Coordinates of C-alpha atoms in Angstrom, one line a residue:
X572 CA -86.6 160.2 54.6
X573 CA -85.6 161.1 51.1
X574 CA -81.8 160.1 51.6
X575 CA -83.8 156.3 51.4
X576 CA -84.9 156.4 48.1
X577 CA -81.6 156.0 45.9
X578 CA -80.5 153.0 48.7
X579 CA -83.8 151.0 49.4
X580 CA -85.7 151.6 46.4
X581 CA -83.9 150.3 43.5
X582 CA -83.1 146.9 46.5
X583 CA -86.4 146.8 47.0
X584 CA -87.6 146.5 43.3
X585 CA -84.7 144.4 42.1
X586 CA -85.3 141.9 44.8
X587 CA -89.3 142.1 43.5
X588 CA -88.2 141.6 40.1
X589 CA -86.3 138.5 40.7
X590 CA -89.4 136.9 41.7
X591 CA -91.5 137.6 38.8
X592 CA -92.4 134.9 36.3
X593 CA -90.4 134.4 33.6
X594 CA -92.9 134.7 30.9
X595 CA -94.2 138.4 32.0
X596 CA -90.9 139.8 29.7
X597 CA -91.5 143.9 29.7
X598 CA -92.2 144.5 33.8
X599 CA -88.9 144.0 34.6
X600 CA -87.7 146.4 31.9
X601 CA -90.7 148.6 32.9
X602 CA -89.9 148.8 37.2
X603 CA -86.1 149.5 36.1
X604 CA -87.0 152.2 34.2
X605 CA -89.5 153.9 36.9
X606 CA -87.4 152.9 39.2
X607 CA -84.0 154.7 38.1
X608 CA -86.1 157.9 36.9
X609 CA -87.2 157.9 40.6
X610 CA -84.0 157.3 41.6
X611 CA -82.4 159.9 39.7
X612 CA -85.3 162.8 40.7
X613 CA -84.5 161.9 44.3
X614 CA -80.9 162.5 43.5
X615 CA -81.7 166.1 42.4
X616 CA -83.4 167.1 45.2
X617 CA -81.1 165.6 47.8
X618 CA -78.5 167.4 45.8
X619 CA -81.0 171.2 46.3
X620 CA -81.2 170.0 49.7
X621 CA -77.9 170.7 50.7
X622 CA -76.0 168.7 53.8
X623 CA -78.1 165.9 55.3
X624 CA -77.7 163.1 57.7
X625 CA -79.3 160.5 59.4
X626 CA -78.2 158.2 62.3
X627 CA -79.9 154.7 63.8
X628 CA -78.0 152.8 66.0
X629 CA -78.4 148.9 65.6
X630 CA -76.3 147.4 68.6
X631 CA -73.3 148.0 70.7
X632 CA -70.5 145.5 71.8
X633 CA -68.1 147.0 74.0
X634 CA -66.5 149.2 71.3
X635 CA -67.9 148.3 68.6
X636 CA -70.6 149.7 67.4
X637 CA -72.9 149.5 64.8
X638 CA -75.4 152.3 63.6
X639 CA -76.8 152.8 60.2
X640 CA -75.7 156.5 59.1
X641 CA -76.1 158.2 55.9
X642 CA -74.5 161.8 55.3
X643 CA -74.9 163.7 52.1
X644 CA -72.1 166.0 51.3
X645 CA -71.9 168.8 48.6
X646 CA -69.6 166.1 46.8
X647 CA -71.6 162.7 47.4
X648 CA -74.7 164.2 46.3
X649 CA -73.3 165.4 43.2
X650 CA -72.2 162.7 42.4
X651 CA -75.4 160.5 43.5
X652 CA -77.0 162.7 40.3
X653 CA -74.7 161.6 37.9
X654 CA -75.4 157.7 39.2
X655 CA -78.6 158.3 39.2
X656 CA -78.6 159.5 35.9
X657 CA -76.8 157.0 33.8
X658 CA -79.3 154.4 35.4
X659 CA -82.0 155.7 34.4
X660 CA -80.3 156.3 30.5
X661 CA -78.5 152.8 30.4
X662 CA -82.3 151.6 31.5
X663 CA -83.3 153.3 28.9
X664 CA -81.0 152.1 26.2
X665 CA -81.3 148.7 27.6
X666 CA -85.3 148.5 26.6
X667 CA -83.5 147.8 23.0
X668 CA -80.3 146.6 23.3
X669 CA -81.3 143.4 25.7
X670 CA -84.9 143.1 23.3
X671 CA -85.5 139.5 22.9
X672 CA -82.5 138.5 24.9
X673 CA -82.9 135.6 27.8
X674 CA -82.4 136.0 31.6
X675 CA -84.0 139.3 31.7
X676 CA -85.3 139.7 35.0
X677 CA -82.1 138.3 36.3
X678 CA -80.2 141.6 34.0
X679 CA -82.7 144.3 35.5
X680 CA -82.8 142.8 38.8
X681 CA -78.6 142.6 39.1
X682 CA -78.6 146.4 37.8
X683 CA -80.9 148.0 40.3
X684 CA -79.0 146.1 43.1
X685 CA -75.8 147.7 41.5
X686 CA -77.4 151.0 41.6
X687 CA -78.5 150.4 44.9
X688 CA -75.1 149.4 46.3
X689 CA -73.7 152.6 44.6
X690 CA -75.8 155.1 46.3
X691 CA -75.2 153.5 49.3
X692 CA -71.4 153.8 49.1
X693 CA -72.1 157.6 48.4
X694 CA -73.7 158.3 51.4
X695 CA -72.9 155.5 54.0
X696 CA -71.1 157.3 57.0
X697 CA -70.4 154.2 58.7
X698 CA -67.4 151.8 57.8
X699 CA -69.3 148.7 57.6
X700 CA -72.6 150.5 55.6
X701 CA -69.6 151.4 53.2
X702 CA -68.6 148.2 52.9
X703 CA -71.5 146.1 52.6
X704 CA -72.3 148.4 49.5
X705 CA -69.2 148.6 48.2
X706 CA -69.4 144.3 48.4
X707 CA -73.1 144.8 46.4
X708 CA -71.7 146.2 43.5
X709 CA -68.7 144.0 43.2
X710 CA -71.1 140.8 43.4
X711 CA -73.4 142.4 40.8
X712 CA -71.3 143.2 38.5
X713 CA -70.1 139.9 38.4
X714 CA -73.4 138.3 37.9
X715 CA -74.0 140.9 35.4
X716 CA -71.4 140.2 33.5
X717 CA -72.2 136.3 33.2
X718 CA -75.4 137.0 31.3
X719 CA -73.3 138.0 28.0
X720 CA -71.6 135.5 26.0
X721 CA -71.0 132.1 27.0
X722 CA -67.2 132.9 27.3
X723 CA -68.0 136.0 29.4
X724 CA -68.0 133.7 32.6
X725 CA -64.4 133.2 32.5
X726 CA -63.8 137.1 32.7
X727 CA -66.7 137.3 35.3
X728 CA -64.6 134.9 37.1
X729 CA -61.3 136.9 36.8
X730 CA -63.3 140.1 37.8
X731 CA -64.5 138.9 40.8
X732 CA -61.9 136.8 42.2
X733 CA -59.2 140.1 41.2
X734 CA -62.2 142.7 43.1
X735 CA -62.9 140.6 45.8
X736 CA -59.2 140.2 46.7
X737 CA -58.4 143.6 47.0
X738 CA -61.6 144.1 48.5
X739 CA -59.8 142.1 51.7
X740 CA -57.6 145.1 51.4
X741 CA -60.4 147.8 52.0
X742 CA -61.2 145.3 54.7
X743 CA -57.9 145.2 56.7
X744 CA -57.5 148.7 55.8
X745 CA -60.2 149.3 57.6
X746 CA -59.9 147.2 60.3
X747 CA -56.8 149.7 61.3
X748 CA -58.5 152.5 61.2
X749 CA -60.6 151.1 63.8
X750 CA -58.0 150.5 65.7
X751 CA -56.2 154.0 65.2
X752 CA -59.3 155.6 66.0
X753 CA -61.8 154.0 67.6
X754 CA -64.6 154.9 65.1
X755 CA -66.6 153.1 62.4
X756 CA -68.0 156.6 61.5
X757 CA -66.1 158.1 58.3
X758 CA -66.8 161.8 59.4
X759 CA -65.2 161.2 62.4
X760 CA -61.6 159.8 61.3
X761 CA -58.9 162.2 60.2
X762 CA -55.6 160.3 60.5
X763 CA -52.1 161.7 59.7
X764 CA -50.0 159.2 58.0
X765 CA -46.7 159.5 59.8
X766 CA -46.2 155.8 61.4
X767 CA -46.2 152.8 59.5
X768 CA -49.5 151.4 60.7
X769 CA -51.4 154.5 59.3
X770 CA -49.3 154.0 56.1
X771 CA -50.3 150.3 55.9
X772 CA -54.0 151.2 56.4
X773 CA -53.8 154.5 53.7
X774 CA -52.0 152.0 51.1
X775 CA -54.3 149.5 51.7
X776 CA -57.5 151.0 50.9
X777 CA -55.5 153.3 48.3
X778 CA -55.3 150.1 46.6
X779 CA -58.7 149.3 47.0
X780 CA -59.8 152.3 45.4
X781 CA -57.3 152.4 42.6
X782 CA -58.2 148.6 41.7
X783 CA -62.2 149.9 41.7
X784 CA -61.3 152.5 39.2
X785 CA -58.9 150.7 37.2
X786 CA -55.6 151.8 37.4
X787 CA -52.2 149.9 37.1
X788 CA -51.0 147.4 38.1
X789 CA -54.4 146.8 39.2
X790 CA -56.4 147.0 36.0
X791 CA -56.6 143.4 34.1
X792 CA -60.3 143.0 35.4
X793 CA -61.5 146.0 33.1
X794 CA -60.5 143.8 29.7
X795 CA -61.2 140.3 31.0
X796 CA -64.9 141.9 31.7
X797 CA -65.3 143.2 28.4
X798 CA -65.2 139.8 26.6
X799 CA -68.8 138.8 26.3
X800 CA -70.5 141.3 28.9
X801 CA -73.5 143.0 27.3
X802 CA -72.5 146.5 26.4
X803 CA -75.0 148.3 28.9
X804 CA -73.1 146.5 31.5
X805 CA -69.6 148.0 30.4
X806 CA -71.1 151.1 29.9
X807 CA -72.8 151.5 33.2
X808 CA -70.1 149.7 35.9
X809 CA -66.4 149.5 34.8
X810 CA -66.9 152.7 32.4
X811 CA -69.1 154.8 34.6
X812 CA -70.1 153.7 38.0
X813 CA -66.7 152.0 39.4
X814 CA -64.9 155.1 38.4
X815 CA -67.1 156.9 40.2
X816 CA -66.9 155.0 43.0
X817 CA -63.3 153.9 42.8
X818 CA -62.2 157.5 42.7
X819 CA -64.7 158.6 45.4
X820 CA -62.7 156.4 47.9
X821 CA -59.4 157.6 46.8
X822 CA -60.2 161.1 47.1
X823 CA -62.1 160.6 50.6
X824 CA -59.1 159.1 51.7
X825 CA -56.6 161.2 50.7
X826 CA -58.6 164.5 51.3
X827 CA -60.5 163.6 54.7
X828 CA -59.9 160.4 56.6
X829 CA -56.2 160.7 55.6
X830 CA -53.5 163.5 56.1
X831 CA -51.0 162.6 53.8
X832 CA -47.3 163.4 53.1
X833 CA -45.9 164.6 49.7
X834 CA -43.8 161.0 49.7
X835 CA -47.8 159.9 49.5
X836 CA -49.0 162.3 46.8
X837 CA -46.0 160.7 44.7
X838 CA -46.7 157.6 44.5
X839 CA -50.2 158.0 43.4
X840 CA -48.5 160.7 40.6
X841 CA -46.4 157.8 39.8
X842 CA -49.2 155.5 39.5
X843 CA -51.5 157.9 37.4
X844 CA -48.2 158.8 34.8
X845 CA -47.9 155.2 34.4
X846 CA -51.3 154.5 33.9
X847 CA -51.5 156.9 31.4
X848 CA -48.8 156.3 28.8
X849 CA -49.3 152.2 29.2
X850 CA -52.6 151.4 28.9
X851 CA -52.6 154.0 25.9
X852 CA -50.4 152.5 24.3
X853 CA -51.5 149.1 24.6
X854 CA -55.2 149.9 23.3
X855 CA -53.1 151.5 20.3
X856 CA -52.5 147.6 19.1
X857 CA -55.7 145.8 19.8
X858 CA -57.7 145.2 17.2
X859 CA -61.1 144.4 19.2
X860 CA -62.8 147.2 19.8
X861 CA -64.4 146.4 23.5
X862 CA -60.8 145.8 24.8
X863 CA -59.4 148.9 22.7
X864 CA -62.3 151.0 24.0
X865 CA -61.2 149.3 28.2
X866 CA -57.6 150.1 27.7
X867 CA -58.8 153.9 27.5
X868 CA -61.1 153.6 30.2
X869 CA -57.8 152.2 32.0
X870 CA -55.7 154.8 30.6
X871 CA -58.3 157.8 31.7
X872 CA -58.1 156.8 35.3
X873 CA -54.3 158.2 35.4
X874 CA -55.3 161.5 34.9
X875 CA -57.5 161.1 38.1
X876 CA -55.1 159.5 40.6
X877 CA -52.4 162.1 38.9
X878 CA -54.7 165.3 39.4
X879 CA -55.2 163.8 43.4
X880 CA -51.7 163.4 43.6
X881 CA -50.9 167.1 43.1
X882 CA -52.5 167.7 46.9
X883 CA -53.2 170.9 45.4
X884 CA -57.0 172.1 45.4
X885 CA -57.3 172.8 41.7
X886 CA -55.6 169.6 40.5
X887 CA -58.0 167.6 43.1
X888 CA -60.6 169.5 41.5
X889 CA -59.4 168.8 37.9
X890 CA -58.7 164.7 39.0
X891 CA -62.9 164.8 40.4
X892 CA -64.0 166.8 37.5
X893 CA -62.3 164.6 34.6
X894 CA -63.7 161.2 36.8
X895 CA -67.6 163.0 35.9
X896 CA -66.3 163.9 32.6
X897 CA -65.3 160.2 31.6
X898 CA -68.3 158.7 33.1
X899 CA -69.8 160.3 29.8
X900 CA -67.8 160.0 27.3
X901 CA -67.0 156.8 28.1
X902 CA -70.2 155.2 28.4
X903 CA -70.9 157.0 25.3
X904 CA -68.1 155.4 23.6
X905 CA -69.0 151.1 24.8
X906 CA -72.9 152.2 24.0
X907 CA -71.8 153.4 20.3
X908 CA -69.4 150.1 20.3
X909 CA -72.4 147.8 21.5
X910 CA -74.6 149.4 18.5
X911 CA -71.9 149.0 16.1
X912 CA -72.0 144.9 17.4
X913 CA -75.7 144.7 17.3
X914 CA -75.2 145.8 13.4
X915 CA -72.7 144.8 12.5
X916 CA -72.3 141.2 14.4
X917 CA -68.5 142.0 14.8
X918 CA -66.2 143.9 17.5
X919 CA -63.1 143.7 15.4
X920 CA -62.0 146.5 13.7
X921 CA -60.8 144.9 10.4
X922 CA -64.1 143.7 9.6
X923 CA -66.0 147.2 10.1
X924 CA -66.2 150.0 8.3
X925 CA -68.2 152.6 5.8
X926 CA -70.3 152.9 8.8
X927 CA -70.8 156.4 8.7
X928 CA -73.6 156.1 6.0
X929 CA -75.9 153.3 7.9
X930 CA -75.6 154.7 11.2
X931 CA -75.1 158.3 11.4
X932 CA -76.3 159.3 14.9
X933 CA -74.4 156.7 16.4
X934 CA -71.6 158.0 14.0
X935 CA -71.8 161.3 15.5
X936 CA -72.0 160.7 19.1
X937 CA -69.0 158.3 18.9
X938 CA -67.0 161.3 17.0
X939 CA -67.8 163.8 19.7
X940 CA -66.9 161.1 22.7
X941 CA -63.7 160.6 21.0
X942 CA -63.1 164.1 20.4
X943 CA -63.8 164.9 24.1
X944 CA -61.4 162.0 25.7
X945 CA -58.9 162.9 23.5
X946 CA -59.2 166.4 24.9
X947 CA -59.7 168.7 22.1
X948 CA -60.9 172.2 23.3
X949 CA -63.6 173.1 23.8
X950 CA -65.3 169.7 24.9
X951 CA -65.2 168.6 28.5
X952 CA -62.6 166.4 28.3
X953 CA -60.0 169.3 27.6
X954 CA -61.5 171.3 30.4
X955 CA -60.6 169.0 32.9
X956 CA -57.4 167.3 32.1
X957 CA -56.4 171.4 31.5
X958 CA -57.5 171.5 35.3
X959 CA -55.1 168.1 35.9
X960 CA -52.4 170.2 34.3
X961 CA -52.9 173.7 36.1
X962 CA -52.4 171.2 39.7
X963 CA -49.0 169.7 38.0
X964 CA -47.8 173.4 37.1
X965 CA -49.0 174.5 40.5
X966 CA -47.7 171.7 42.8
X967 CA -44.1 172.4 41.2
X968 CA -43.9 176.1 41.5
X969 CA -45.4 176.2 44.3
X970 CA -44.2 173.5 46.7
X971 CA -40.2 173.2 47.2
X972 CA -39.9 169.3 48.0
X973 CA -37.5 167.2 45.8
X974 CA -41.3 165.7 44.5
X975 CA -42.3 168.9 43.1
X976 CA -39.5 169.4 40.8
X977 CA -40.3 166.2 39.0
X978 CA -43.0 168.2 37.5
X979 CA -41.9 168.3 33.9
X980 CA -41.7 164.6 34.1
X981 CA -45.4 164.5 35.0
X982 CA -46.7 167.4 32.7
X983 CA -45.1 165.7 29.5
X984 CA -46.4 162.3 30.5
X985 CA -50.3 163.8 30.8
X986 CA -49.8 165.5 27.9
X987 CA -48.0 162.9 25.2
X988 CA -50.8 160.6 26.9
X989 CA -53.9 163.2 25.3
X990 CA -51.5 163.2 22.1
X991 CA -51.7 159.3 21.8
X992 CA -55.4 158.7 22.9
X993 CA -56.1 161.2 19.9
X994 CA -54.4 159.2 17.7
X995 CA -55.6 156.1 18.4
X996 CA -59.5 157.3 17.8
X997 CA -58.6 158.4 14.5
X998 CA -58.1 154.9 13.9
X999 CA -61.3 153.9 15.3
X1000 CA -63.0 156.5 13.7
X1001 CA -61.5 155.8 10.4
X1002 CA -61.9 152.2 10.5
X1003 CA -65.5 151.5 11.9
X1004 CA -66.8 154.7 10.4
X1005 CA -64.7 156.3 7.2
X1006 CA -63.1 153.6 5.5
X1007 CA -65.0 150.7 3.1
X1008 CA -67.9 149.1 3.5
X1009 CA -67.5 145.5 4.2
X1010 CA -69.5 143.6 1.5
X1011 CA -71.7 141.9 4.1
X1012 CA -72.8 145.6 5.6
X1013 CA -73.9 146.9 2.0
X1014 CA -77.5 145.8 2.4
X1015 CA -78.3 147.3 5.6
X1016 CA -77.5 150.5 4.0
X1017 CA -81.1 151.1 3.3
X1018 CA -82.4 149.8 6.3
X1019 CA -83.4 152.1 8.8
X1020 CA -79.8 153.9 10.2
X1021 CA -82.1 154.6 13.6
X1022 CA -82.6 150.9 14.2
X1023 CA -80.2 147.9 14.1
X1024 CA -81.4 144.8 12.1
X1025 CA -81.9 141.9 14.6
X1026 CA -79.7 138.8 15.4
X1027 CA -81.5 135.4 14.9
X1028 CA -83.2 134.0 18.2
X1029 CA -83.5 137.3 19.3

């Protein structure tokens, strides 16, 4: 069955490449590379597939039962392309980025199982599928993140224990679904949230999901995880493939297995307005680049949860399409950062510059990504947070609730938000790109712009 090969292949050749010796150094990098290209064909063609499902029962205890179910929608497979995807290209840029570094097999093994659990929480149909892949990811990317500096272990730490907690959320959450409904099976839940135990169970898996993407209050994991992981890591989990997921969950839940209320819809427009303005604000004063370039991965997620808190069909649309949209530009942005680190030895910003002239593709791609996440037309970026505010416009002319004539309030907030996140790349531009070149950079000016001098020992 080809809704396997994105779950069980990449856990199947992770698992193999743990057991490899040490001392063979390019398999492991070879099998992750095959492996996600694999990965990602199979994506395309469950996507040209259409709708497809499959159902095994495993036991059954009185009611509760256990089945392994996969079911491809029109939205999960989608977005099973664009996970397949940036595996296959952070594998790719990870054949020279983690060249000559130690614990390889444990960094290609960790990544496929990430990718692994991903696809899984894309397609599982049953609760406890769901959550066992949803519990994959979280535990590799905290493994993943230990294999960066010696001081990444603490944020590792921080990540996990902050994950895991509100993972106990998706947990109970789910447990009252259960309970409500009788059903594991996600296809088969559609709960209106009028009592307070489906409110309990919507707020706690809203949090859940909110905390996997990265939003306020719920967002310190994103910067502790950035100090010492490698940048493939960044690029591929907290920048791409937990907003994917984190977002998937909130929109299932507030689209499918929940009806909601427009008391509901505020709080997650309250949450996204907040997140925005913020976290902007705050990655407007750092001065290392990693946690400046987390603080707008943070501050991207409110345009998500604020698009899905519309209720409307075009700001839901706009709230999904910016979550694809930032999984590019974003990743673009820490791979460009972790190229700038390999040169340059340095993530803070007072130390860089005059980079434009040594590294001009990475130059380039970095100006575009910031263009598009500041969303100047006519890049992606513009196109969906556009989309975020055609819901906010709609959703206040159309609707007549006390909520919806907050909508200036939301509208100005999205806005000033894409003002300030353009200003603060001019900075990053200017400083790491445009201004001086540090005295220590001059002599790589005639080295090869394509390819990054090496560290010692590596």
């Amino acid at each position: 069955n080809l809704l396997f090969v994105p779950v069980f292949l990449p856990l199947a050749v992770g698992i193999v490449i743990f057991i490899i010796p040490r001392a063979v150094r390019v398999l492991p990098a070879l099998l992750s590379l095959l492996t996600t290209a694999a990965v990602f064909a199979a994506a395309l063609l469950i996507f040209l597939k259409g709708s497809a499902d499959f159902h095994f029962p495993l036991f059954e205890i009185g009611k509760f039962a256990l089945s392994f179910d996969l079911l491809v929608t029109p939205l999960s497979s989608f977005i099973l392309i664009f996970v397949g995807g940036f595996g296959f290209l952070i594998s790719l840029y990870s054949l020279f980025y983690m060249m000559g570094k130690a614990r390889l097999k444990e960094y290609y093994g960790f990544f496929l199982l990430a990718l692994a659990g991903s696809s899984g929480v894309l397609m599982a149909d049953h609760f406890i599928i769901f959550l066992i892949s949803w519990e994959i990811v979280t535990a590799s990317l905290y493994f993943l993140i230990t294999l960066g500096d010696p001081e990444a272990k603490v944020g590792a730490t921080k990540t996990f224990a902050m994950l895991g907690g509100v993972d106990g959320c998706l947990l109970l959450g789910i447990g009252i679904l259960w309970y409500l409904s009788n059903s594991f099976t996600i296809s088969n839940i559609n709960i209106p949230v009028e009592g307070w135990l489906s409110g309990l169970a919507f707020i706690l898996m809203m949090v859940a999901a909110i905390t996997k993407a990265g939003a306020m209050p719920f967002h310190s994991w994103i910067p502790a995880a950035s100090e010492g992981a490698p940048a493939p890591v960044m690029a591929f989990l907290p920048a791409a493939i937990d907003k994917l997921l984190g977002i998937y969950l909130l929109v299932k839940i507030t689209t499918t297995i929940f009806t909601l209320t427009s008391a509901m819809g505020l709080v997650l427009m309250i949450i996204g307005a907040v997140t925005v303005l913020a976290a902007v604000m705050v990655a407007m004063v750092q001065h290392d680049l990693r946690r400046l370039l987390s603080y707008h991965a943070i501050s991207q997620v409110g345009y998500m949860v604020l698009g899905i808190g519309t209720l409307t069909p075009i700001g839901i649309a706009g709230g999904l399409f910016h979550m694809l949209n930032h999984s590019i530009y974003k990743s673009c942005l820490f791979l460009c950062g972790g190229a700038v680190e390999k040169k340059a030895k340095t993530n803070e910003l007072a130390e860089l510059g005059g980079l434009a002239r040594v590294m001009p593709v990475t130059f380039t791609a970095c100006l575009i990504a910031a263009l598009a996440i500041s969303g100047v037309p006519p890049l992606n970026g513009f196109v969906s947070k556009w989309m975020v505010y055609q819901g906010i416009i709609q959703m206040g002319l159309l609707q007549s609730t006390g909520v919806a004539k907050l909508w200036p309030i939301w509208l100005v907030a999205a806005m000033f938000g894409s003002a300030l996140t353009l200003a603060s790349f001019v900075k990053i531009i200017h400083s790491i790109f445009l201004s001086r070149l540090p005295n220590e950079l001059k002599d790589t000016s005639k080295r090869n712009p394509g390819r990054p001098k090496k560290t010692e020992g590596e």
